[in-house]
Short mmCIF file of C-alpha atoms in Angstrom, two decimals:
data_model
loop_
_atom_site.label_atom_id
_atom_site.label_comp_id
_atom_site.label_asym_id
_atom_site.label_seq_id
_atom_site.Cartn_x
_atom_site.Cartn_y
_atom_site.Cartn_z
CA ALA A 1 -15.38 15.18 0.16
CA PHE A 2 -11.93 13.67 0.03
CA PHE A 3 -9.48 13.50 2.87
CA ASP A 4 -5.82 12.71 3.30
CA CYS A 5 -4.17 11.09 6.29
CA ASN A 6 -0.37 11.92 6.76
CA MET A 7 0.98 8.83 8.50
CA GLY A 8 4.50 9.82 6.98
CA CYS A 9 4.97 13.40 9.00
CA SER A 10 8.10 12.77 11.07
CA VAL A 11 8.25 16.02 12.97
CA PRO A 12 8.99 15.52 16.57
CA LYS A 13 6.05 17.47 18.35
CA VAL A 14 3.80 15.47 16.22
CA THR A 15 5.27 11.72 16.38
CA ARG A 16 5.56 11.98 20.08
CA THR A 17 1.75 12.19 20.47
CA GLY A 18 1.54 8.96 18.54
CA ALA A 19 0.55 10.66 15.25
CA GLY A 20 2.05 10.96 11.63
CA ALA A 21 5.14 8.62 11.08
CA ALA A 22 4.96 7.26 14.39
CA LEU A 23 1.74 5.36 13.03
CA MET A 24 4.20 3.29 10.93
CA GLN A 25 5.55 1.41 14.53
CA ASN A 26 1.97 0.17 14.88
CA PRO A 27 0.58 -1.26 11.41
CA ALA A 28 -2.29 -2.67 13.45
CA GLN A 29 -3.31 0.70 14.89
CA ALA A 30 -2.35 2.71 11.71
CA LEU A 31 -5.20 0.26 10.02
CA ASP A 32 -7.42 0.88 12.50
CA VAL A 33 -7.31 4.78 12.22
CA ALA A 34 -7.59 4.04 8.54
CA LYS A 35 -10.93 2.09 8.70
CA ALA A 36 -12.53 4.62 10.61
CA MET A 37 -11.42 7.56 8.62
CA ILE A 38 -12.84 5.28 5.38
CA ALA A 39 -16.21 4.59 7.14
CA GLU A 40 -16.89 8.00 7.99
CA ALA A 41 -16.08 9.16 4.59
CA GLU A 42 -16.84 6.36 2.12
CA PRO A 43 -14.27 3.56 0.10
CA GLY A 44 -11.92 5.39 -2.38
CA HIS A 45 -12.42 8.63 -0.71
CA VAL A 46 -9.54 8.72 1.91
CA GLY A 47 -5.64 8.77 0.73
CA PHE A 48 -2.77 7.58 2.98
CA LYS A 49 1.26 9.13 3.21
CA LEU A 50 3.39 6.77 4.65
CA ARG A 51 7.13 6.39 5.26
CA LEU A 52 9.46 3.21 4.56
CA GLY A 53 9.05 2.18 8.32
CA TRP A 54 10.11 4.08 11.51
CA GLU A 55 13.43 3.47 10.95
CA ASN A 56 15.81 1.01 8.71
CA THR A 57 15.64 -1.97 11.16
CA SER A 58 11.56 -1.83 11.26
CA GLU A 59 10.15 -1.76 7.83
CA THR A 60 6.38 -1.54 7.82
CA TRP A 61 5.40 0.42 4.48
CA GLN A 62 4.49 -3.08 2.72
CA GLU A 63 2.22 -4.33 5.26
CA ILE A 64 0.51 -1.17 5.78
CA ALA A 65 0.06 -0.32 2.09
CA LEU A 66 -1.92 -3.87 1.69
CA GLY A 67 -4.01 -3.42 4.64
CA LEU A 68 -4.73 0.23 2.84
CA ALA A 69 -5.71 -1.20 -0.36
CA ARG A 70 -8.00 -3.73 1.56
CA ALA A 71 -9.82 -1.38 3.63
CA GLY A 72 -10.49 0.93 0.58
CA ALA A 73 -8.22 3.48 0.64
CA GLY A 74 -8.32 5.89 -2.92
CA TRP A 75 -4.48 6.32 -3.16
CA LEU A 76 -1.21 6.59 -1.43
CA SER A 77 1.34 8.40 -1.02
CA LEU A 78 5.06 7.35 0.02
CA HIS A 79 7.76 9.30 1.01
CA PRO A 80 10.84 6.72 0.47
CA ARG A 81 12.82 7.33 3.72
CA TYR A 82 12.34 6.00 7.32
CA ALA A 83 10.80 8.88 9.95
CA ARG A 84 14.19 8.57 11.71
CA GLN A 85 15.85 10.01 8.49
CA GLY A 86 13.07 13.07 8.44
CA PHE A 87 14.25 14.94 5.45
CA THR A 88 17.98 13.58 5.09
CA GLY A 89 19.78 11.01 3.81
CA LYS A 90 19.40 9.04 0.52
CA ALA A 91 15.58 7.75 -0.48
CA ASP A 92 15.05 4.54 -1.89
CA TRP A 93 13.44 5.53 -5.16
CA THR A 94 13.17 1.87 -5.80
CA ALA A 95 10.35 1.06 -3.07
CA LEU A 96 7.81 3.36 -5.41
CA ALA A 97 8.34 0.50 -7.87
CA ARG A 98 7.58 -1.80 -5.71
CA LEU A 99 4.87 -0.41 -3.98
CA LYS A 100 3.46 0.62 -7.11
CA GLU A 101 3.47 -3.14 -8.25
CA LEU A 102 2.17 -4.32 -4.78
CA VAL A 103 -1.19 -2.31 -5.02
CA ASP A 104 -3.72 -1.46 -7.65
CA LEU A 105 -3.89 2.02 -6.38
CA PRO A 106 -2.98 5.65 -7.64
CA LEU A 107 0.51 6.56 -6.38
CA VAL A 108 2.01 9.62 -5.50
CA ALA A 109 5.56 10.04 -5.02
CA SER A 110 6.15 12.39 -1.85
CA GLY A 111 9.66 13.88 -0.42
CA GLY A 112 13.01 13.40 -1.22
CA ALA A 113 13.50 14.71 -4.77
CA GLY A 114 16.21 17.33 -4.92
CA ALA A 115 16.98 17.17 -8.87
CA VAL A 116 14.88 16.79 -11.95
CA GLU A 117 16.45 13.39 -12.51
CA HIS A 118 14.43 12.21 -9.67
CA PHE A 119 11.35 13.31 -10.92
CA VAL A 120 12.42 11.30 -14.35
CA ASP A 121 12.67 8.45 -12.17
CA ALA A 122 9.68 8.55 -10.55
CA PHE A 123 7.57 8.99 -13.83
CA ARG A 124 9.70 6.87 -15.79
CA ASP A 125 10.80 4.01 -13.67
CA ALA A 126 8.50 3.60 -10.61
CA ASP A 127 5.54 4.40 -12.99
CA VAL A 128 4.24 7.05 -10.50
CA ASP A 129 0.77 8.56 -11.08
CA ALA A 130 1.81 11.94 -9.28
CA ALA A 131 5.09 13.29 -7.63
CA LEU A 132 4.52 16.15 -5.02
CA ALA A 133 7.06 18.60 -4.33
CA ALA A 134 7.79 21.73 -1.87
CA SER A 135 10.84 22.45 -0.93
CA VAL A 136 12.98 22.30 -4.17
CA PHE A 137 10.45 24.75 -5.34
CA HIS A 138 10.63 26.77 -2.70
CA SER A 139 14.17 27.45 -2.84
CA GLY A 140 14.20 28.28 -5.77
CA ALA A 141 16.61 24.76 -6.78
CA ILE A 142 14.17 23.70 -9.56
CA ALA A 143 12.22 25.99 -11.72
CA ILE A 144 9.09 24.65 -12.56
CA PRO A 145 9.09 25.66 -16.54
CA GLU A 146 12.76 24.01 -16.14
CA LEU A 147 11.27 20.60 -14.72
CA LYS A 148 8.23 20.52 -17.28
CA ARG A 149 10.74 21.14 -20.44
CA ASP A 150 13.15 18.27 -19.31
CA LEU A 151 10.31 16.21 -18.47
CA ARG A 152 9.02 16.78 -21.69
CA ALA A 153 12.50 15.86 -23.49
CA GLN A 154 11.73 12.59 -21.75
CA GLY A 155 8.56 12.16 -23.35
CA ILE A 156 6.97 12.27 -19.81
CA GLU A 157 4.05 14.89 -20.03
CA VAL A 158 2.56 16.46 -16.76
CA LEU A 159 0.00 18.37 -15.70
CA VAL A 160 1.20 21.13 -13.13
CA VAL A 161 -1.41 22.26 -10.47
CA THR A 162 -0.53 24.88 -7.47
CA PRO A 163 -2.69 26.40 -4.97
CA ALA A 164 -2.76 29.57 -3.85
CA SER A 165 -4.61 31.12 -0.56
CA GLY A 166 -4.59 34.03 1.59
CA ALA A 167 -1.57 32.50 3.36
CA MET A 168 0.50 33.21 0.12
CA ASP A 169 -1.34 36.05 -1.37
CA ALA A 170 -2.85 38.79 0.46
CA ASN A 171 -4.85 40.07 -2.50
CA ILE A 172 -7.02 36.44 -1.88
CA ALA A 173 -9.30 36.47 1.01
CA PRO A 174 -9.39 33.96 3.88
CA GLY A 175 -11.57 31.43 3.28
CA SER A 176 -11.05 31.66 -0.60
CA ALA A 177 -8.52 29.85 -3.01
CA VAL A 178 -7.43 30.29 -6.59
CA PHE A 179 -6.76 27.53 -8.87
CA GLU A 180 -4.38 28.29 -11.76
CA LEU A 181 -4.51 26.20 -14.62
CA TYR A 182 -1.43 26.23 -17.33
CA ASP A 183 -0.65 25.02 -20.77
CA ILE A 184 2.16 22.16 -20.35
CA ALA A 185 3.32 23.04 -24.18
CA THR A 186 3.27 26.52 -24.07
CA ASP A 187 3.40 27.64 -20.16
CA ALA A 188 0.46 29.55 -21.12
CA LYS A 189 -1.94 30.32 -18.50
CA LEU A 190 -5.88 29.00 -19.87
CA ASP A 191 -7.69 29.82 -16.18
CA VAL A 192 -7.89 31.31 -13.26
CA VAL A 193 -10.60 29.98 -11.12
CA PRO A 194 -11.61 31.32 -7.63
CA VAL A 195 -13.10 28.70 -5.20
CA GLU A 196 -15.04 29.33 -1.91
CA GLN A 197 -14.27 27.12 1.24
CA GLY A 198 -16.84 23.94 0.97
CA GLU A 199 -17.81 24.86 -2.34
CA GLU A 200 -16.84 23.57 -5.89
CA ALA A 201 -15.86 24.93 -9.27
CA GLU A 202 -15.07 23.06 -12.38
CA SER A 203 -11.87 24.02 -15.20
CA ALA A 204 -10.93 21.78 -17.86
CA GLY A 205 -13.12 18.82 -16.89
CA MET A 206 -11.63 19.10 -13.12
CA LEU A 207 -13.61 19.43 -10.05
CA LEU A 208 -12.10 21.71 -7.48
CA THR A 209 -12.69 21.46 -4.15
CA PHE A 210 -11.21 24.32 -1.30
CA GLU A 211 -11.82 22.37 1.73
CA ARG A 212 -10.08 23.84 4.15
CA GLU A 213 -7.30 26.62 5.17
CA LEU A 214 -4.42 25.43 7.07
CA ARG A 215 -1.59 27.57 6.34
CA TYR A 216 -1.91 26.97 2.70
CA ALA A 217 -5.07 26.00 0.89
CA GLY A 218 -6.41 22.60 0.68
CA ILE A 219 -7.37 21.75 -3.08
CA ILE A 220 -8.50 18.54 -4.59
CA ALA A 221 -8.48 18.54 -8.26
CA ARG A 222 -10.23 15.52 -9.80
CA GLN A 223 -9.56 14.66 -13.65
CA ASP A 224 -11.83 11.57 -13.67
CA PRO A 225 -13.81 9.46 -10.96
CA GLY A 226 -11.25 7.45 -10.49
CA ALA A 227 -8.20 9.85 -9.83
CA ALA A 228 -8.43 12.21 -6.76
CA TRP A 229 -5.40 14.23 -5.29
CA MET A 230 -5.55 16.53 -2.08
CA TRP A 231 -2.51 18.37 -1.01
CA VAL A 232 -1.86 21.56 1.29
CA GLY A 233 0.73 23.86 0.06
CA SER A 234 2.90 22.29 -2.31
CA THR A 235 2.93 21.48 -6.17
CA LEU A 236 1.58 18.40 -7.32
CA LEU A 237 2.87 17.08 -10.99
CA VAL A 238 0.48 14.79 -12.12
CA LEU A 239 1.07 12.68 -15.12
CA GLY A 240 -0.93 13.63 -18.39
#
């Protein structure tokens, strides 16, 4: 199984318990949590989402990222804002490129995207392996077909994966999920794969696992043994 540890959540009800982005204030504690999770799973099977730090006077992401790489993290996600910023203010896109150079792990850009050019910058300039986005799609600010066309025009081909569950579709029973696979060139739907909780299904060479149901389904899409992604209730754009 694969797991994702969110050390980037800045919601007050989470951080006041010492969880989420509060861990960015204490690198030693963050790494203790990471090592415990990796020991229970196995190296390469746990990913970690980070912020730049708690606030702009305390930038800890580099120290934590290096420690996570040494501890056996499978991948990293970075929301390039400080926890104090929440979801406002400017995101530091240059941090993604610096993190990509710092550690040899798959990197997911997560948070801060408000325009198509942000995705272009993340894939082309920062060389991230995937981009995780939610609000820009949920609000309709960016349409996925439009984004795919614009990325393709920049020479960037991506695989788009969107999870669905009973929380979003009344026709899907609780404890089940659906994986939809689309052709990135034509937008044609190629496959619809139902996945029961705790079971595996395969499509287009990817192993799909519905691990648990929270508000949305959590699905892992694995393209090869060295690439594993887990997300909840968002759209994942994976560099093709």
